[in-house]
CSV table of C-alpha atoms in Angstrom, one decimal:
chain,number,residue,atom,x,y,z
A,674,MET,CA,-29.0,-11.2,-11.1
A,675,ALA,CA,-25.8,-11.1,-13.2
A,676,ALA,CA,-27.8,-10.8,-16.4
A,677,ALA,CA,-29.7,-7.9,-14.9
A,678,GLY,CA,-26.4,-6.1,-14.1
A,679,ILE,CA,-26.7,-6.5,-10.3
A,680,ASN,CA,-23.4,-6.5,-8.5
A,681,PHE,CA,-23.5,-9.3,-5.9
A,682,ILE,CA,-21.0,-11.5,-4.1
A,683,PRO,CA,-21.1,-15.1,-5.1
A,684,ALA,CA,-19.9,-17.9,-2.8
A,685,ASP,CA,-19.0,-21.5,-3.3
A,686,PHE,CA,-20.7,-23.1,-0.3
A,687,ASN,CA,-20.5,-26.6,-1.8
A,688,GLY,CA,-16.8,-26.2,-2.4
A,689,LEU,CA,-16.3,-25.0,1.2
A,690,ARG,CA,-18.2,-28.0,2.5
A,691,GLN,CA,-16.1,-30.3,0.3
A,692,GLN,CA,-12.9,-28.7,1.5
A,693,ILE,CA,-13.9,-29.4,5.1
A,694,GLN,CA,-14.9,-33.0,4.4
A,695,ASP,CA,-11.6,-33.6,2.5
A,696,ASN,CA,-9.6,-32.7,5.6
A,697,PRO,CA,-11.8,-32.7,8.7
A,698,SER,CA,-9.1,-33.0,11.3
A,699,ALA,CA,-7.5,-29.8,10.1
A,700,PHE,CA,-10.7,-28.0,11.0
A,701,GLY,CA,-10.9,-29.8,14.3
A,702,PHE,CA,-13.8,-32.1,13.4
A,703,LYS,CA,-14.1,-35.7,14.6
A,704,THR,CA,-16.9,-36.4,12.3
A,705,VAL,CA,-18.3,-34.7,9.2
A,706,SER,CA,-21.2,-37.1,8.6
A,707,VAL,CA,-24.7,-35.8,8.4
A,708,ASN,CA,-25.8,-39.0,10.1
A,709,ASP,CA,-23.6,-38.3,13.1
A,710,PRO,CA,-24.9,-34.9,14.3
A,711,ALA,CA,-23.9,-32.9,17.3
A,712,CYS,CA,-27.4,-32.6,18.8
A,713,GLN,CA,-29.6,-35.4,20.2
A,714,PRO,CA,-32.5,-35.9,20.0
A,715,VAL,CA,-32.6,-34.7,16.3
A,716,VAL,CA,-35.0,-31.8,16.1
A,717,ASP,CA,-35.6,-29.0,13.6
A,718,ALA,CA,-33.4,-25.9,14.0
A,719,ALA,CA,-30.9,-28.0,15.9
A,720,ALA,CA,-28.1,-25.7,14.6
A,721,LEU,CA,-29.6,-22.8,16.6
A,722,LEU,CA,-30.1,-25.0,19.7
A,723,CYS,CA,-26.5,-26.1,19.6
A,724,ALA,CA,-25.3,-22.5,19.4
A,725,THR,CA,-27.4,-21.4,22.4
A,726,SER,CA,-27.5,-24.4,24.7
A,727,LYS,CA,-25.1,-27.2,25.6
A,728,SER,CA,-27.8,-29.5,27.0
A,729,GLY,CA,-28.6,-31.2,23.7
A,730,LEU,CA,-25.1,-32.1,22.7
A,731,VAL,CA,-24.1,-35.8,22.3
A,732,GLU,CA,-20.9,-35.0,24.1
A,733,PRO,CA,-19.2,-31.9,25.5
A,734,ASN,CA,-18.1,-29.5,22.7
A,735,ALA,CA,-19.8,-31.6,20.1
A,736,ASP,CA,-20.9,-28.4,18.4
A,737,LYS,CA,-17.2,-27.9,17.7
A,738,THR,CA,-16.2,-31.4,16.8
A,739,HIS,CA,-19.2,-32.4,14.7
A,740,LEU,CA,-19.7,-30.5,11.4
A,741,PHE,CA,-23.5,-31.0,11.4
A,742,ALA,CA,-26.0,-30.1,14.1
A,743,ASP,CA,-28.7,-32.4,12.7
A,744,ARG,CA,-29.6,-34.8,9.9
A,745,GLU,CA,-31.2,-31.9,8.0
A,746,GLY,CA,-27.7,-30.7,7.0
A,747,HIS,CA,-27.5,-27.7,9.3
A,748,PHE,CA,-24.0,-26.8,10.4
A,749,ALA,CA,-23.2,-26.8,14.1
A,750,THR,CA,-21.4,-23.9,15.8
A,751,ALA,CA,-17.9,-24.5,14.4
A,752,GLY,CA,-19.2,-25.1,10.9
A,753,GLN,CA,-21.2,-21.9,11.0
A,754,LYS,CA,-18.1,-20.0,12.1
A,755,ILE,CA,-16.2,-21.4,9.1
A,756,VAL,CA,-19.0,-20.2,6.8
A,757,ALA,CA,-19.0,-16.8,8.4
A,758,ASP,CA,-15.2,-16.5,8.0
A,759,TYR,CA,-15.5,-17.5,4.3
A,760,TYR,CA,-18.2,-15.0,3.5
A,761,TYR,CA,-16.3,-12.2,5.4
A,762,SER,CA,-13.1,-13.0,3.4
A,763,LEU,CA,-15.0,-12.5,0.1
A,764,VAL,CA,-16.3,-9.1,1.3
A,765,ILE,CA,-12.9,-7.7,2.4
A,766,ALA,CA,-10.6,-9.3,-0.2
A,767,PRO,CA,-11.0,-6.4,-2.8
A,768,SER,CA,-10.1,-3.8,-0.2
A,769,GLN,CA,-7.0,-5.8,0.8
A,770,ILE,CA,-5.8,-6.1,-2.7
A,771,SER,CA,-6.6,-2.4,-3.4
A,772,LEU,CA,-3.6,-1.6,-1.2
A,773,LEU,CA,-1.3,-2.9,-3.9
A,774,ALA,CA,-2.1,0.1,-6.0
A,775,GLU,CA,-2.3,2.6,-3.1
A,776,ASN,CA,1.1,2.0,-1.7
A,777,PRO,CA,3.2,3.2,-4.7
A,778,ILE,CA,1.6,6.6,-4.3
A,779,LYS,CA,3.3,7.0,-1.0
A,780,THR,CA,6.5,5.3,-2.1
A,781,ARG,CA,7.0,7.7,-5.0
A,782,ALA,CA,6.9,10.7,-2.6
A,783,SER,CA,10.2,9.4,-1.1
A,784,VAL,CA,11.9,9.3,-4.5
A,785,ILE,CA,10.7,12.9,-5.2
A,786,ALA,CA,11.9,14.1,-1.8
A,787,LEU,CA,15.4,12.5,-2.3
A,788,ILE,CA,15.9,14.2,-5.6
A,789,GLU,CA,14.5,17.6,-4.3
A,790,ASN,CA,17.0,17.5,-1.5
A,791,GLN,CA,19.9,17.0,-3.9
A,792,ILE,CA,19.0,19.7,-6.5
A,793,PRO,CA,20.1,22.7,-4.3
A,794,ILE,CA,23.4,21.0,-3.5
A,795,SER,CA,24.2,20.4,-7.2
A,796,GLN,CA,23.2,23.9,-8.1
A,797,ARG,CA,25.4,25.4,-5.4
A,798,VAL,CA,28.5,23.2,-5.5
A,799,ARG,CA,30.0,22.6,-8.9
A,800,GLY,CA,33.3,20.9,-9.8
A,801,PRO,CA,35.8,21.6,-12.6
A,802,LEU,CA,34.3,19.0,-14.9
A,803,GLY,CA,30.8,20.2,-14.3
A,804,PHE,CA,29.3,17.0,-13.0
A,805,ASN,CA,27.8,16.0,-9.7
A,806,VAL,CA,27.2,12.4,-8.6
A,807,TRP,CA,25.1,11.6,-5.5
A,808,ALA,CA,23.6,8.7,-3.6
A,809,ALA,CA,21.0,8.7,-0.9
A,810,GLY,CA,18.9,6.2,1.2
A,811,ASP,CA,15.5,6.4,2.8
A,812,VAL,CA,13.9,4.4,5.6
A,813,SER,CA,10.4,5.2,6.6
A,814,ARG,CA,7.3,3.9,8.4
A,815,LEU,CA,3.9,3.6,6.7
A,816,LYS,CA,0.7,2.6,8.5
A,817,ILE,CA,-2.8,2.5,7.0
A,818,ASP,CA,-5.4,2.2,9.7
A,819,GLN,CA,-8.3,-0.3,9.6
A,820,PRO,CA,-11.5,1.7,8.9
A,821,VAL,CA,-14.9,0.1,9.3
A,822,GLY,CA,-15.5,-2.4,6.5
A,823,PHE,CA,-11.9,-2.4,5.2
A,824,VAL,CA,-8.5,-3.7,6.3
A,825,GLY,CA,-5.3,-1.9,7.2
A,826,GLU,CA,-1.6,-2.6,6.9
A,827,SER,CA,1.8,-1.5,8.3
A,828,ALA,CA,5.2,-1.6,6.6
A,829,THR,CA,8.8,-0.2,6.8
A,830,PRO,CA,9.7,0.9,3.2
A,831,THR,CA,13.4,1.2,2.3
A,832,MET,CA,14.9,2.9,-0.7
A,833,VAL,CA,18.3,3.7,-2.3
A,834,THR,CA,18.7,6.3,-5.1
A,835,ALA,CA,21.7,7.4,-7.0
A,836,GLY,CA,22.0,10.2,-9.6
A,837,ILE,CA,24.2,12.3,-11.8
A,838,ASP,CA,23.6,15.8,-13.1
A,839,THR,CA,25.2,18.7,-14.9
A,840,VAL,CA,24.4,22.3,-15.8
A,841,THR,CA,23.9,23.4,-19.4
A,842,SER,CA,25.4,26.5,-20.9
A,843,GLY,CA,22.1,28.2,-20.2
A,844,GLY,CA,22.3,27.5,-16.5
A,845,ILE,CA,19.7,24.7,-16.4
A,846,LEU,CA,20.4,21.7,-14.2
A,847,MET,CA,19.8,18.4,-15.9
A,848,GLY,CA,20.0,15.0,-14.2
A,849,LEU,CA,19.3,11.3,-14.2
A,850,ALA,CA,18.6,9.0,-11.2
A,851,VAL,CA,17.9,5.4,-10.6
A,852,SER,CA,16.0,4.0,-7.5
A,853,ALA,CA,15.4,0.7,-5.9
A,854,SER,CA,12.9,0.2,-3.2
A,855,THR,CA,11.3,-2.6,-1.2
A,856,LYS,CA,8.6,-3.0,1.4
A,857,LYS,CA,6.6,-5.9,2.9
A,858,PRO,CA,3.3,-4.6,4.3
A,859,SER,CA,1.5,-6.9,6.7
A,860,PHE,CA,-2.3,-7.2,6.3
A,861,SER,CA,-4.1,-6.4,9.5
A,862,LEU,CA,-6.0,-9.7,9.3
A,863,GLY,CA,-2.9,-11.8,8.5
A,864,GLY,CA,-0.6,-12.4,5.7
A,865,SER,CA,1.5,-9.8,3.8
A,866,TYR,CA,2.8,-8.9,0.4
A,867,ARG,CA,6.2,-7.7,-0.9
A,868,GLN,CA,6.4,-4.8,-3.2
A,869,ASP,CA,9.6,-4.2,-5.1
A,870,GLU,CA,10.1,-1.2,-7.5
A,871,PHE,CA,13.0,-0.2,-9.8
A,872,ALA,CA,12.6,3.3,-11.1
A,873,VAL,CA,14.4,5.7,-13.4
A,874,SER,CA,14.0,9.5,-13.0
A,875,GLY,CA,14.9,12.5,-15.1
A,876,TYR,CA,15.0,15.8,-13.5
A,877,THR,CA,15.6,19.5,-14.3
A,878,ALA,CA,15.9,22.7,-12.3
A,879,ALA,CA,16.1,26.3,-13.4
A,880,THR,CA,16.3,29.7,-11.7
A,881,LEU,CA,15.4,33.1,-13.1
A,882,GLY,CA,16.3,35.8,-10.5
A,883,PRO,CA,14.3,35.0,-7.4
A,884,LEU,CA,12.1,32.5,-9.2
A,885,TRP,CA,12.8,28.8,-9.5
A,886,LEU,CA,11.3,25.7,-11.1
A,887,ASN,CA,12.0,22.0,-10.5
A,888,MET,CA,10.5,19.1,-12.6
A,889,ILE,CA,11.0,15.4,-11.8
A,890,GLY,CA,9.6,12.7,-14.1
A,891,THR,CA,9.8,9.0,-12.9
A,892,PHE,CA,8.9,5.7,-14.3
A,893,GLY,CA,9.0,2.5,-12.2
A,894,ALA,CA,8.5,-1.2,-12.7
A,895,LEU,CA,6.6,-2.9,-9.9
A,896,HIS,CA,6.7,-6.5,-8.7
A,897,TYR,CA,4.5,-8.1,-6.1
A,898,ASP,CA,4.6,-11.4,-4.1
A,899,VAL,CA,1.3,-11.7,-2.3
A,900,ASN,CA,0.4,-14.0,0.6
A,901,ARG,CA,-3.3,-13.2,1.6
A,902,VAL,CA,-4.2,-15.3,4.7
A,903,VAL,CA,-7.8,-16.2,5.3
A,904,PRO,CA,-8.9,-17.6,8.7
A,905,LEU,CA,-11.4,-20.4,8.3
A,906,GLY,CA,-12.3,-21.6,11.8
A,907,ILE,CA,-9.1,-22.8,13.4
A,908,THR,CA,-7.3,-23.0,10.1
A,909,LEU,CA,-5.3,-20.4,8.1
A,910,GLN,CA,-5.7,-20.6,4.4
A,911,GLN,CA,-2.7,-19.4,2.4
A,912,ASN,CA,-3.5,-17.6,-0.9
A,913,ASN,CA,-0.4,-16.9,-2.9
A,914,ALA,CA,0.3,-15.1,-6.1
A,915,THR,CA,2.8,-12.9,-8.0
A,916,THR,CA,2.1,-10.0,-10.3
A,917,ASN,CA,3.7,-6.9,-11.9
A,918,GLY,CA,2.8,-3.3,-12.5
A,919,THR,CA,4.0,0.2,-13.4
A,920,ASN,CA,4.2,3.5,-11.7
A,921,ALA,CA,4.6,6.8,-13.7
A,922,SER,CA,4.8,10.3,-12.2
A,923,LEU,CA,5.6,13.9,-12.9
A,924,ALA,CA,6.3,16.3,-10.1
A,925,VAL,CA,6.5,20.1,-10.7
A,926,ARG,CA,7.5,22.6,-8.1
A,927,PHE,CA,7.6,26.4,-8.5
A,928,GLY,CA,8.7,29.0,-6.0
A,929,HIS,CA,10.1,32.4,-5.1
A,930,ASN,CA,13.3,33.0,-3.0
A,931,THR,CA,13.8,36.0,-0.8
A,932,VAL,CA,17.4,36.3,0.4
A,933,THR,CA,18.0,38.1,3.7
A,934,GLY,CA,21.6,37.8,4.6
A,935,PRO,CA,22.3,34.1,5.2
A,936,LEU,CA,18.6,33.2,5.2
A,937,THR,CA,16.9,32.2,2.0
A,938,HIS,CA,13.1,31.6,2.2
A,939,GLY,CA,9.9,31.7,0.2
A,940,PRO,CA,6.7,30.1,-0.9
A,941,VAL,CA,6.4,26.8,-2.8
A,942,ILE,CA,3.5,25.6,-5.0
A,943,GLY,CA,3.4,22.4,-7.0
A,944,LEU,CA,1.6,19.4,-8.4
A,945,THR,CA,2.4,15.7,-8.6
A,946,LEU,CA,0.6,13.6,-11.2
A,947,GLN,CA,0.9,9.9,-10.9
A,948,SER,CA,-0.6,6.7,-12.5
A,949,VAL,CA,-0.2,3.3,-10.9
A,950,ARG,CA,-1.2,0.1,-12.7
A,951,VAL,CA,-1.2,-3.4,-11.1
A,952,ASP,CA,-1.7,-6.4,-13.4
A,953,GLY,CA,-4.4,-8.9,-12.7
A,954,PHE,CA,-3.5,-12.1,-11.0
A,955,THR,CA,-4.9,-15.4,-9.7
A,956,GLU,CA,-4.2,-16.8,-6.3
A,957,THR,CA,-3.5,-20.5,-5.5
A,958,GLY,CA,-3.2,-22.6,-2.4
A,959,GLY,CA,-6.3,-21.5,-0.5
A,960,GLY,CA,-9.0,-23.7,-2.0
A,961,VAL,CA,-12.3,-21.9,-2.1
A,962,THR,CA,-10.7,-18.8,-0.6
A,963,SER,CA,-8.4,-18.3,-3.5
A,964,LEU,CA,-9.6,-15.5,-5.9
A,965,ALA,CA,-8.7,-14.0,-9.2
A,966,PHE,CA,-8.3,-10.1,-9.3
A,967,ALA,CA,-8.6,-7.9,-12.3
A,968,ASP,CA,-6.2,-5.2,-13.3
A,969,GLN,CA,-6.1,-2.1,-11.1
A,970,THR,CA,-5.4,1.5,-12.0
A,971,ARG,CA,-4.9,4.3,-9.4
A,972,HIS,CA,-4.6,7.9,-10.6
A,973,SER,CA,-3.4,10.6,-8.3
A,974,ALA,CA,-3.0,14.4,-8.6
A,975,VAL,CA,-1.6,15.9,-5.4
A,976,GLY,CA,-1.3,19.7,-5.2
A,977,VAL,CA,1.1,21.2,-2.7
A,978,LEU,CA,1.3,24.7,-1.2
A,979,GLY,CA,3.7,25.8,1.5
A,980,TYR,CA,6.9,27.5,2.5
A,981,GLN,CA,10.5,26.6,2.8
A,982,ALA,CA,13.7,28.2,4.2
A,983,SER,CA,17.4,27.5,4.4
A,984,PHE,CA,20.2,29.1,6.4
A,985,ASP,CA,23.9,29.4,5.2
A,986,ALA,CA,26.0,28.9,8.3
A,987,GLY,CA,29.2,28.1,6.4
A,988,MET,CA,30.0,24.4,6.9
A,989,PHE,CA,26.3,23.7,7.8
A,990,ARG,CA,23.2,24.6,5.9
A,991,PRO,CA,20.0,23.7,7.7
A,992,PHE,CA,16.8,23.7,5.8
A,993,ALA,CA,13.1,23.1,6.4
A,994,ARG,CA,9.9,22.8,4.4
A,995,VAL,CA,6.2,22.8,5.4
A,996,LEU,CA,3.5,21.9,2.8
A,997,TRP,CA,-0.2,21.4,2.7
A,998,ASN,CA,-1.2,18.6,0.3
A,999,HIS,CA,-4.5,18.0,-1.4
A,1000,GLU,CA,-5.5,15.0,-3.5
A,1001,PHE,CA,-7.6,16.2,-6.5
A,1002,ALA,CA,-8.0,12.9,-8.2
A,1003,SER,CA,-11.1,10.8,-7.4
A,1004,SER,CA,-10.4,7.7,-5.2
A,1005,ASN,CA,-13.8,6.3,-6.0
A,1006,ARG,CA,-12.6,3.1,-7.7
A,1007,LEU,CA,-13.6,-0.5,-7.6
A,1008,VAL,CA,-11.6,-3.7,-7.4
A,1009,THR,CA,-13.0,-6.7,-9.2
A,1010,ALA,CA,-12.6,-10.3,-7.9
A,1011,THR,CA,-13.7,-13.7,-9.2
A,1012,LEU,CA,-14.1,-17.1,-7.6
A,1013,THR,CA,-11.5,-19.7,-8.7
A,1014,SER,CA,-13.2,-22.8,-7.3
A,1015,THR,CA,-16.4,-22.7,-9.4
A,1016,VAL,CA,-17.9,-20.7,-12.3
A,1017,ALA,CA,-19.6,-17.6,-11.0
A,1018,PRO,CA,-20.0,-13.9,-12.0
A,1019,SER,CA,-17.2,-11.5,-10.9
A,1020,TYR,CA,-18.0,-8.9,-8.3
A,1021,SER,CA,-16.6,-5.5,-7.5
A,1022,LEU,CA,-16.2,-3.6,-4.2
A,1023,PRO,CA,-14.7,-0.2,-3.3
A,1024,ALA,CA,-11.0,0.2,-2.8
A,1025,VAL,CA,-9.6,1.7,0.4
A,1026,ASP,CA,-10.4,5.4,0.5
A,1027,LEU,CA,-7.8,7.5,2.2
A,1028,GLY,CA,-7.9,11.1,3.3
A,1029,LYS,CA,-7.8,13.9,0.7
A,1030,ASP,CA,-5.8,16.5,2.8
A,1031,TRP,CA,-2.7,16.4,4.9
A,1032,ALA,CA,0.2,18.4,6.1
A,1033,SER,CA,3.8,17.3,5.5
A,1034,ALA,CA,7.1,18.7,6.9
A,1035,SER,CA,10.7,18.0,6.4
A,1036,ALA,CA,13.8,19.3,8.2
A,1037,GLY,CA,17.5,18.6,7.7
A,1038,VAL,CA,21.0,19.8,7.2
A,1039,ALA,CA,23.5,19.8,4.4
A,1040,VAL,CA,27.1,19.6,5.7
A,1041,THR,CA,30.3,20.4,3.8
A,1042,LEU,CA,32.6,17.3,4.3
A,1043,GLY,CA,35.4,18.4,2.0
A,1044,LYS,CA,36.1,20.2,-1.2
A,1045,GLY,CA,33.2,19.4,-3.5
A,1046,VAL,CA,31.7,16.8,-1.0
A,1047,THR,CA,28.4,17.5,0.7
A,1048,GLY,CA,26.6,15.2,3.1
A,1049,ILE,CA,22.9,15.6,3.8
A,1050,ALA,CA,20.5,14.2,6.5
A,1051,SER,CA,16.8,14.9,6.8
A,1052,PHE,CA,13.6,13.8,8.5
A,1053,THR,CA,10.2,13.9,6.9
A,1054,GLY,CA,6.7,13.2,8.3
A,1055,GLN,CA,3.1,13.9,7.6
A,1056,LEU,CA,0.1,14.8,9.8
A,1057,GLY,CA,-3.6,14.9,9.4
A,1058,GLN,CA,-4.4,12.4,6.6
A,1059,ASP,CA,-7.3,10.3,7.5
A,1060,LYS,CA,-6.2,6.6,8.1
A,1061,VAL,CA,-2.5,7.2,7.2
A,1062,THR,CA,0.6,7.7,9.3
A,1063,THR,CA,4.0,8.0,7.7
A,1064,TYR,CA,7.4,9.4,8.6
A,1065,GLY,CA,11.0,8.6,7.7
A,1066,GLY,CA,14.6,9.7,7.5
A,1067,GLN,CA,17.1,10.2,4.7
A,1068,LEU,CA,20.9,10.2,4.4
A,1069,GLY,CA,22.9,11.1,1.3
A,1070,ILE,CA,26.1,12.4,-0.2
A,1071,ASN,CA,26.8,14.6,-3.2
A,1072,VAL,CA,30.2,14.9,-4.9
A,1073,ALA,CA,31.1,17.5,-7.4
A,1074,PHE,CA,33.9,16.8,-9.9
């Protein structure tokens, strides 16, 4: 089949049998000898009989304490459950690992939002030396639901970002920011992985009358510690690995401001291009359940269209933004896995496929805390993306000097 180019899922059944026989008590077995079966008298198809009737067992629950149902080598109930768990783990593993490349798409949105919230403050409040420094933090909640045939996760990403900017003689804001973020999503079937990212951003903003333009370019280094847990019967197999990756993005926003007294409002249109790459890695510790995964690349192109407004109330400046988001890039990608316990062809299965459209909204307030010092607080959430729920809050401070 491999020579014919057919994509199939190989399995190391013999390796699984050997793993059980090497440590039978861990799997709850008293005996793993084919000469000591669970069913008596020994008949053909005893494995099926053991699964449907208790009358033929050599002792109560023998179908769970004896690996074999008969002397023909058929597994009894507990053994069949282990085989089913093993096969299922091979089917869902690629979708689990695909989340490693999907998560940075959402994490990067927080970096962009932090910088976007600081740009208006730096444009409005300037100090005698012409520089602004700022720092902000973000805590959010991200949940990816478990669709049929795939797995989900949940996590609480946290991030801190600090930046400095200045205005050129031509009135263009130029800035540099650094970010550090971490999250530890839990797989819906058990286990988790930790994603750490350190990113550097360059940003610029310009206005021409009522028109404005913001651009934010970011490059991040990713690191992952993976613990993928596979249930095999009553055991939990721990599959561990580490790997690295990169995350590059460019966000462009364009809009028009209408000023009506203290109220400034207008439309927003934009595009965020992003490319995430996760290096391949090999798991250890889980015996036959440990797999090797090839490199992953996830491209994204999210267009945004919406409206924003701010109100100048002196010391306080509340603001709000509502956007419609659409993912233009194809999410029809495959994740490739390879058995590590025996020589077998690799196989590829689809990555998690999330919704293409969603609404997002943010609301907050900038507060003048002193001469040249501005604090900011905001809340952001999104609604309507299939399988995804995310929301979070940000706090920051901007100092002009």
